[in-house]
Amino acid sequence: MMHDLNLMVAGPQGSGINFTSDTFAKVMTREGYHVFTNAELFSTIKGDHSYFRVRVCKDMIRSYSERIDILIPLDAKSVILHTKELSKEGVIISEENLSDQRRASIPYREILQVVATKFGKSLADLNVMKNTVALAGASKMIGLDKEKLKKVISENFESKPKIAEMNNAVVDEVYAEFTPTHTFDLEPTAYKKRMFINATHAVGMGKVEAGLKFQSYYPITPASDESNYLERVMGKYDFIVEQTEDEIAAINMAIAAANTGLRSATSTSGPGFSLMVEALSYAGMTETPVVIFYYQRAGPATGMPTRHEQGDLRYALSAGHGEFPRVVIAPGDHKEAFYDTIDAFNIAEKYQLPVIVLLDKAMAMSNYTVDPFDLSKIMINRGKLILSETSDYLRYRLTDDGVSPRLVPGVKGGLITIAGDEHEEDGHIFTEDADNRVRMMDKRMHKMKFVHEEVPSDTKVKFYGIPTNKKVIVSWGSVKGPILDAMEIVKDVSMLQIRMMEPFPVEEVMKFLEGKRIITVEQNYSGQLADLLREKTGLETSSRIVKFNGRPIAFEEMVEVLSRKELKEREVLTYA
Amino acid sequence: MLNTVNPPTKPQNYKTSVEIDWCPGCGDFGILNALVLALQELKIPNENVVLTGGIGCSSKIPHYVNVNTMHTLHGRSLAQAQAVKIANPRLEVISASGDGDGLGIGAAHIVAAGRRNVDLTYMLFDNGVYGLTKGQASPTLPYGEMPKSLETENLKFPVNPLFLGLASGFTFVARSYSYNIKHLKETLIRAIKHRGLAMVDIMQPCVTYNNINTKEFYDPRLYDIEKEGWNPAAASENDYKQKVPQAVLKALEWGDRIPMGVFLDYQTETYDQKLQRLVPDYGKKNYVMEPIETSGKPVNDVTELMDSFC
């Protein structure tokens, strides 16, 4: 019996590869399996070689495998490129009846001809359904009930019932005509309700739950999927998503909406964030509760827009001129992304400062199964927001905790004066008084002390594995997945996931790391977290494991490197 | 939305007590006075007005007007103003900007704003120079001119704000003059009352740095197009399409005679009305006042969204 099954759909971008892999993944999700997918796309609309991996297992999985058990190639190039990854029992679903043992040949032409005739179409019309032939073939090899596959196909083509009907006729025909010589006997599992989502969905749902009323964005990979998802649901949940002329407008609009009283956010990636930086500093100065969702991708400059990297940690922490308080949170999986999104709004409003939620491409484009979120414990904290009549109001009133009562326009008895120049308590700027400057800097920076003291330890760090292990991996973001999977095999390492980067949780980190041998794993060139760790705690990393070729870390390469007896000061992973 | 509950009674109620740091004789004073008079006449409660500014001499005006104010970043007055209005359509929103702020660093927002048609008033303080940085050429300075503050003559052609406003889709486009407070006040009132995006290009001498476009320059040249028979009103889309090219021709006049007045006044669908097509409840409830939690528990429930992924 097979413990985990790995399917790859490969072909030209735009040939329906994601439809095929998503459909398969959805069927397996509904069978009760854990499903993990990885998408490697070219930054084009049509033509270039792209592929999707789907890994299925009855146990929790959080990474993709280098191994392919079923390859669905939608062109010849895919066969050439990926055959070498086939496992010993692996098969290629193909059209031609070649003598290669590893090919499961399906009579594509005959099957599509039968369906074409039935629907009064030509064979050419049905060429686009080749992927359905392969998908049905794979499903039959795994022994799936064809009706379950047909149901998912019908849902996917909900608005085009005729197309659904034709695709489902193809499924019937494959199940009738194709007798596989290979079959895959996957360990059975019991049904459990799970969502099949990526981080953009998790963040999107988090924002709805948190009461988001205004989101602005400028299209950018891989962040805009989140805004597009929110556009799909804004009519029902009554909020506005505004596509702006550039990222400068996006952040400025989000800031203004926040200062008008709404829970407000913007989502972007590295190049877009660069355009937002002046306004980030403004948000710090004006004490605006705005939340920026920052989906990192491979840089610098345009870099590799559809590829993965965690290269912007130091940038997110330091971006913006001058010194101002900010909070940076880095969720490590979709579940954390949902809860952290809600926390981010609470922190932003409670302490009146900008919050950056640092995500990455691997999370944004990797769909996997997640248990439904527990909504029962979610709380909303809007801090010192004033919505009813007031008097003697000062927007930047000095208080013990540095946080002033926050009025918004339209409330009787008070007016707000927001200013990006240094200001007095009333928000007016015609002072460059030295004492006032010190008071106001103290007021703003002082808030970080309370964030540091009040945010629960769990939000800042998470420890996994056996506490007595000498070796501790320190990591962040989506790398958590392959590390935790590898730790099921490599038992002598533990992991400390750092979730809050600013303010940096020095005490919590010291508690877990003092006296340990520290290994960092991150997807950037230099080991930015290792540097940050040294800066904040003085702790030295014994080995920096990095990967910066644009691809997430695979399960096997993670196991291999962590199993080594000796690790060099710097280890570079390169699997692609 | 104009709300007439408990109007302030004296013009001074719209002025703050903050000491004004503009140069003596600056054209900004006339604009401030006209705006205060317009607000007084419209009787909009102070707390329902939001005035945004960018960066520059003119963009300090938020500090002198006794309403809610947002002194934003250089070039971002209009971007922030639109978001304020989208966030709370019940507010009366006015955006102030200089010619460098609005037509230089912030020009992208003018084009995008025209495409939205958010119901607000955009005041462009237009003096041809960057005053606060000691008088460099701004995007409206005429070609070949060299006011005393410049090191070299200006080699760039000027942007015509009215033409740009018309091309971008502003539905109310006007020009006035800081030394004609009566005309400016009336024009601002018409702009504020207009349902949609209004631009008022305000000719304004910089007494410190621009010794060419002075009061003496403008006084004999400015003429009121509406007094010469121009009717800015466009009653239908067809009317609008015919009116715009004529308004552009008028707007391009410059020389011995410089046109002022309202060039276009076209009532069409505003952005809040358009948003209702996507979000049916938008504008019916006040997002700002609508609670998102009850005793800390979220009002929204994403169970249905979660189920859609199962």
GROMACS .gro file of C-alpha atoms in nm, chain B:
model
  310
  577MET     CA    1  -2.427   6.506   0.144
  578LEU     CA    2  -2.511   6.847   0.283
  579ASN     CA    3  -2.635   6.836   0.637
  580THR     CA    4  -2.790   7.155   0.772
  581VAL     CA    5  -2.825   7.064   1.138
  582ASN     CA    6  -2.686   7.321   1.385
  583PRO     CA    7  -2.490   7.536   1.144
  584PRO     CA    8  -2.216   7.754   1.285
  585THR     CA    9  -2.320   8.116   1.272
  586LYS     CA   10  -2.003   8.312   1.213
  587PRO     CA   11  -1.744   8.281   0.935
  588GLN     CA   12  -1.469   8.272   1.196
  589ASN     CA   13  -1.601   7.934   1.312
  590TYR     CA   14  -1.444   7.782   1.006
  591LYS     CA   15  -1.105   7.934   1.083
  592THR     CA   16  -0.866   7.789   1.335
  593SER     CA   17  -0.661   8.009   1.565
  594VAL     CA   18  -0.340   7.868   1.424
  595GLU     CA   19  -0.096   8.138   1.317
  596ILE     CA   20  -0.070   8.145   0.939
  597ASP     CA   21   0.283   8.120   0.800
  598TRP     CA   22   0.222   8.219   0.438
  599CYS     CA   23   0.419   8.522   0.307
  600PRO     CA   24   0.241   8.858   0.345
  601GLY     CA   25   0.035   8.923   0.032
  602CYS     CA   26   0.032   8.554  -0.071
  603GLY     CA   27  -0.255   8.451  -0.299
  604ASP     CA   28  -0.329   8.168  -0.057
  605PHE     CA   29  -0.501   8.412   0.181
  606GLY     CA   30  -0.770   8.491  -0.074
  607ILE     CA   31  -0.831   8.124  -0.132
  608LEU     CA   32  -0.856   8.054   0.242
  609ASN     CA   33  -1.104   8.338   0.285
  610ALA     CA   34  -1.317   8.229  -0.009
  611LEU     CA   35  -1.326   7.869   0.119
  612VAL     CA   36  -1.428   7.980   0.468
  613LEU     CA   37  -1.702   8.201   0.324
  614ALA     CA   38  -1.824   7.918   0.102
  615LEU     CA   39  -1.845   7.677   0.397
  616GLN     CA   40  -2.025   7.940   0.599
  617GLU     CA   41  -2.278   7.997   0.326
  618LEU     CA   42  -2.336   7.625   0.278
  619LYS     CA   43  -2.378   7.580   0.655
  620ILE     CA   44  -2.216   7.240   0.665
  621PRO     CA   45  -2.143   7.131   1.025
  622ASN     CA   46  -1.766   7.143   1.082
  623GLU     CA   47  -1.745   6.781   1.190
  624ASN     CA   48  -1.894   6.665   0.859
  625VAL     CA   49  -1.624   6.828   0.649
  626VAL     CA   50  -1.287   6.670   0.570
  627LEU     CA   51  -1.019   6.885   0.407
  628THR     CA   52  -0.704   6.714   0.280
  629GLY     CA   53  -0.381   6.876   0.166
  630GLY     CA   54  -0.061   6.752   0.006
  631ILE     CA   55   0.275   6.916   0.069
  632GLY     CA   56   0.366   7.272  -0.018
  633CYS     CA   57   0.263   7.622   0.089
  634SER     CA   58  -0.094   7.579  -0.029
  635SER     CA   59  -0.123   7.230   0.119
  636LYS     CA   60  -0.088   7.378   0.468
  637ILE     CA   61  -0.443   7.515   0.434
  638PRO     CA   62  -0.589   7.223   0.634
  639HIS     CA   63  -0.434   7.370   0.947
  640TYR     CA   64  -0.620   7.699   0.901
  641VAL     CA   65  -0.969   7.562   0.841
  642ASN     CA   66  -1.169   7.447   1.140
  643VAL     CA   67  -1.290   7.114   1.005
  644ASN     CA   68  -1.148   6.760   1.005
  645THR     CA   69  -0.818   6.773   0.824
  646MET     CA   70  -0.560   6.539   0.683
  647HIS     CA   71  -0.227   6.691   0.593
  648THR     CA   72  -0.103   6.406   0.373
  649LEU     CA   73   0.214   6.339   0.173
  650HIS     CA   74   0.347   6.524  -0.131
  651GLY     CA   75   0.109   6.456  -0.419
  652ARG     CA   76  -0.135   6.239  -0.225
  653SER     CA   77  -0.408   6.483  -0.127
  654LEU     CA   78  -0.649   6.368  -0.397
  655ALA     CA   79  -0.577   5.996  -0.346
  656GLN     CA   80  -0.653   6.024   0.026
  657ALA     CA   81  -0.955   6.248  -0.027
  658GLN     CA   82  -1.119   5.993  -0.253
  659ALA     CA   83  -1.070   5.719   0.005
  660VAL     CA   84  -1.226   5.937   0.276
  661LYS     CA   85  -1.535   5.987   0.060
  662ILE     CA   86  -1.555   5.619  -0.035
  663ALA     CA   87  -1.516   5.522   0.331
  664ASN     CA   88  -1.788   5.761   0.442
  665PRO     CA   89  -2.004   5.915   0.166
  666ARG     CA   90  -2.187   6.120   0.428
  667LEU     CA   91  -1.887   6.349   0.465
  668GLU     CA   92  -1.826   6.660   0.256
  669VAL     CA   93  -1.475   6.616   0.117
  670ILE     CA   94  -1.247   6.887  -0.018
  671SER     CA   95  -0.895   6.823  -0.143
  672ALA     CA   96  -0.639   7.104  -0.161
  673SER     CA   97  -0.326   7.076  -0.368
  674GLY     CA   98  -0.065   7.295  -0.532
  675ASP     CA   99   0.028   7.279  -0.899
  676GLY     CA  100   0.352   7.097  -0.820
  677ASP     CA  101   0.178   6.866  -0.575
  678GLY     CA  102  -0.115   6.785  -0.802
  679LEU     CA  103   0.026   6.807  -1.153
  680GLY     CA  104   0.385   6.699  -1.085
  681ILE     CA  105   0.437   6.432  -0.824
  682GLY     CA  106   0.067   6.350  -0.790
  683ALA     CA  107  -0.049   6.370  -1.153
  684ALA     CA  108  -0.137   6.001  -1.180
  685HIS     CA  109  -0.409   6.050  -0.922
  686ILE     CA  110  -0.580   6.321  -1.128
  687VAL     CA  111  -0.619   6.086  -1.422
  688ALA     CA  112  -0.742   5.801  -1.202
  689ALA     CA  113  -0.976   6.029  -1.008
  690GLY     CA  114  -1.140   6.143  -1.330
  691ARG     CA  115  -1.214   5.782  -1.414
  692ARG     CA  116  -1.390   5.726  -1.081
  693ASN     CA  117  -1.592   6.047  -1.042
  694VAL     CA  118  -1.594   6.044  -0.661
  695ASP     CA  119  -1.818   6.324  -0.531
  696LEU     CA  120  -1.562   6.574  -0.396
  697THR     CA  121  -1.404   6.910  -0.472
  698TYR     CA  122  -1.043   6.942  -0.581
  699MET     CA  123  -0.889   7.288  -0.533
  700LEU     CA  124  -0.574   7.345  -0.734
  701PHE     CA  125  -0.362   7.636  -0.607
  702ASP     CA  126  -0.190   7.737  -0.929
  703ASN     CA  127   0.104   7.979  -0.911
  704GLY     CA  128   0.364   7.830  -1.147
  705VAL     CA  129   0.633   7.772  -0.887
  706TYR     CA  130   0.730   7.545  -0.600
  707GLY     CA  131   0.715   7.806  -0.328
  708LEU     CA  132   0.814   7.604  -0.022
  709THR     CA  133   1.141   7.489  -0.183
  710LYS     CA  134   1.227   7.843  -0.296
  711GLY     CA  135   1.062   7.886  -0.631
  712GLN     CA  136   1.159   7.614  -0.880
  713ALA     CA  137   0.948   7.582  -1.198
  714SER     CA  138   0.620   7.397  -1.148
  715PRO     CA  139   0.429   7.206  -1.419
  716THR     CA  140   0.211   7.508  -1.499
  717LEU     CA  141   0.490   7.759  -1.554
  718PRO     CA  142   0.471   7.876  -1.919
  719TYR     CA  143   0.740   7.764  -2.163
  720GLY     CA  144   1.047   7.988  -2.184
  721GLU     CA  145   0.965   8.192  -1.874
  722MET     CA  146   1.222   8.267  -1.610
  723PRO     CA  147   1.077   8.412  -1.292
  724LYS     CA  148   1.341   8.563  -1.067
  725SER     CA  149   1.371   8.252  -0.853
  726LEU     CA  150   1.479   8.028  -1.143
  727GLU     CA  151   1.843   7.965  -1.233
  728THR     CA  152   1.757   7.899  -1.598
  729GLU     CA  153   1.464   7.958  -1.828
  730ASN     CA  154   1.190   7.696  -1.822
  731LEU     CA  155   1.238   7.450  -2.110
  732LYS     CA  156   0.922   7.250  -2.048
  733PHE     CA  157   0.574   7.309  -2.187
  734PRO     CA  158   0.310   7.377  -1.923
  735VAL     CA  159   0.034   7.137  -1.828
  736ASN     CA  160  -0.310   7.288  -1.868
  737PRO     CA  161  -0.502   7.170  -1.559
  738LEU     CA  162  -0.842   7.237  -1.715
  739PHE     CA  163  -0.754   7.037  -2.026
  740LEU     CA  164  -0.618   6.756  -1.809
  741GLY     CA  165  -0.931   6.761  -1.592
  742LEU     CA  166  -1.158   6.748  -1.896
  743ALA     CA  167  -0.952   6.471  -2.056
  744SER     CA  168  -0.950   6.266  -1.735
  745GLY     CA  169  -1.326   6.280  -1.684
  746PHE     CA  170  -1.379   6.544  -1.416
  747THR     CA  171  -1.747   6.628  -1.434
  748PHE     CA  172  -1.711   6.985  -1.310
  749VAL     CA  173  -1.418   7.194  -1.432
  750ALA     CA  174  -1.370   7.558  -1.339
  751ARG     CA  175  -1.110   7.830  -1.305
  752SER     CA  176  -1.111   8.120  -1.064
  753TYR     CA  177  -0.875   8.375  -0.917
  754SER     CA  178  -0.747   8.428  -0.566
  755TYR     CA  179  -0.793   8.807  -0.586
  756ASN     CA  180  -1.156   8.773  -0.694
  757ILE     CA  181  -1.292   8.633  -0.372
  758LYS     CA  182  -1.654   8.674  -0.472
  759HIS     CA  183  -1.609   8.473  -0.791
  760LEU     CA  184  -1.393   8.217  -0.614
  761LYS     CA  185  -1.643   8.172  -0.331
  762GLU     CA  186  -1.931   8.131  -0.576
  763THR     CA  187  -1.730   7.888  -0.784
  764LEU     CA  188  -1.635   7.681  -0.478
  765ILE     CA  189  -2.000   7.669  -0.371
  766ARG     CA  190  -2.100   7.544  -0.715
  767ALA     CA  191  -1.816   7.289  -0.709
  768ILE     CA  192  -1.912   7.162  -0.364
  769LYS     CA  193  -2.279   7.139  -0.460
  770HIS     CA  194  -2.192   6.954  -0.779
  771ARG     CA  195  -2.258   6.580  -0.747
  772GLY     CA  196  -1.933   6.433  -0.877
  773LEU     CA  197  -1.567   6.519  -0.910
  774ALA     CA  198  -1.506   6.892  -0.936
  775MET     CA  199  -1.183   7.074  -1.016
  776VAL     CA  200  -1.129   7.441  -0.943
  777ASP     CA  201  -0.804   7.570  -1.093
  778ILE     CA  202  -0.721   7.883  -0.894
  779MET     CA  203  -0.489   8.141  -1.050
  780GLN     CA  204  -0.277   8.268  -0.769
  781PRO     CA  205   0.030   8.491  -0.767
  782CYS     CA  206   0.334   8.389  -0.565
  783VAL     CA  207   0.453   8.726  -0.441
  784THR     CA  208   0.791   8.596  -0.332
  785TYR     CA  209   0.915   8.392  -0.626
  786ASN     CA  210   0.701   8.447  -0.937
  787ASN     CA  211   0.746   8.804  -1.057
  788ILE     CA  212   0.581   8.726  -1.395
  789ASN     CA  213   0.237   8.581  -1.316
  790THR     CA  214   0.147   8.860  -1.076
  791LYS     CA  215  -0.171   9.042  -0.985
  792GLU     CA  216  -0.077   9.302  -1.244
  793PHE     CA  217  -0.042   9.021  -1.497
  794TYR     CA  218  -0.374   8.855  -1.422
  795ASP     CA  219  -0.605   9.149  -1.346
  796PRO     CA  220  -0.636   9.282  -1.705
  797ARG     CA  221  -0.629   8.941  -1.871
  798LEU     CA  222  -0.879   8.726  -1.682
  799TYR     CA  223  -1.233   8.733  -1.821
  800ASP     CA  224  -1.541   8.541  -1.718
  801ILE     CA  225  -1.649   8.305  -1.995
  802GLU     CA  226  -1.995   8.268  -1.849
  803LYS     CA  227  -2.047   8.644  -1.875
  804GLU     CA  228  -1.960   8.610  -2.243
  805GLY     CA  229  -2.231   8.360  -2.305
  806TRP     CA  230  -2.064   8.025  -2.226
  807ASN     CA  231  -2.305   7.770  -2.083
  808PRO     CA  232  -2.113   7.494  -1.900
  809ALA     CA  233  -2.411   7.267  -1.834
  810ALA     CA  234  -2.425   6.932  -2.007
  811ALA     CA  235  -2.766   6.777  -1.961
  812SER     CA  236  -2.705   6.439  -2.120
  813GLU     CA  237  -2.422   6.210  -2.225
  814ASN     CA  238  -2.463   6.329  -2.580
  815ASP     CA  239  -2.457   6.688  -2.469
  816TYR     CA  240  -2.143   6.613  -2.265
  817LYS     CA  241  -1.963   6.463  -2.565
  818GLN     CA  242  -2.034   6.775  -2.767
  819LYS     CA  243  -1.954   7.015  -2.485
  820VAL     CA  244  -1.611   6.875  -2.389
  821PRO     CA  245  -1.425   6.960  -2.713
  822GLN     CA  246  -1.565   7.314  -2.700
  823ALA     CA  247  -1.465   7.345  -2.336
  824VAL     CA  248  -1.115   7.225  -2.425
  825LEU     CA  249  -1.085   7.495  -2.690
  826LYS     CA  250  -1.187   7.756  -2.433
  827ALA     CA  251  -0.949   7.610  -2.175
  828LEU     CA  252  -0.653   7.635  -2.412
  829GLU     CA  253  -0.686   8.011  -2.446
  830TRP     CA  254  -0.386   8.187  -2.291
  831GLY     CA  255  -0.231   8.523  -2.364
  832ASP     CA  256  -0.388   8.864  -2.361
  833ARG     CA  257  -0.710   8.705  -2.252
  834ILE     CA  258  -0.721   8.426  -1.995
  835PRO     CA  259  -1.057   8.253  -1.944
  836MET     CA  260  -1.211   8.184  -1.604
  837GLY     CA  261  -1.549   8.057  -1.490
  838VAL     CA  262  -1.712   7.718  -1.508
  839PHE     CA  263  -1.614   7.529  -1.824
  840LEU     CA  264  -1.812   7.212  -1.764
  841ASP     CA  265  -2.089   7.104  -1.530
  842TYR     CA  266  -2.208   6.754  -1.607
  843GLN     CA  267  -2.425   6.553  -1.375
  844THR     CA  268  -2.369   6.181  -1.422
  845GLU     CA  269  -2.333   5.869  -1.212
  846THR     CA  270  -2.098   5.923  -0.917
  847TYR     CA  271  -1.861   5.662  -0.780
  848ASP     CA  272  -2.076   5.580  -0.479
  849GLN     CA  273  -2.367   5.509  -0.711
  850LYS     CA  274  -2.146   5.290  -0.929
  851LEU     CA  275  -2.014   5.099  -0.625
  852GLN     CA  276  -2.371   5.001  -0.540
  853ARG     CA  277  -2.372   4.786  -0.852
  854LEU     CA  278  -2.099   4.572  -0.693
  855VAL     CA  279  -2.193   4.608  -0.327
  856PRO     CA  280  -2.570   4.644  -0.305
  857ASP     CA  281  -2.575   4.766   0.058
  858TYR     CA  282  -2.297   5.020   0.007
  859GLY     CA  283  -2.402   5.364   0.124
  860LYS     CA  284  -2.721   5.241   0.290
  861LYS     CA  285  -2.543   5.185   0.618
  862ASN     CA  286  -2.267   5.408   0.749
  863TYR     CA  287  -1.963   5.181   0.747
  864VAL     CA  288  -1.796   5.398   1.010
  865MET     CA  289  -2.078   5.377   1.262
  866GLU     CA  290  -2.184   5.021   1.183
  867PRO     CA  291  -2.038   4.793   1.454
  868ILE     CA  292  -1.809   4.512   1.334
  869GLU     CA  293  -1.828   4.341   1.672
  870THR     CA  294  -2.070   4.283   1.956
  871SER     CA  295  -1.902   4.249   2.295
  872GLY     CA  296  -1.580   4.173   2.109
  873LYS     CA  297  -1.726   3.895   1.893
  874PRO     CA  298  -1.712   3.949   1.517
  875VAL     CA  299  -2.035   4.043   1.344
  876ASN     CA  300  -1.922   3.870   1.025
  877ASP     CA  301  -1.927   3.492   1.007
  878VAL     CA  302  -1.714   3.322   0.740
  879THR     CA  303  -1.863   2.975   0.785
  880GLU     CA  304  -2.023   2.993   0.443
  881LEU     CA  305  -1.695   3.098   0.284
  882MET     CA  306  -1.513   2.812   0.455
  883ASP     CA  307  -1.777   2.566   0.329
  884SER     CA  308  -1.723   2.688  -0.027
  885PHE     CA  309  -1.372   2.540  -0.011
  886CYS     CA  310  -1.472   2.200   0.128
   0.00000   0.00000   0.00000
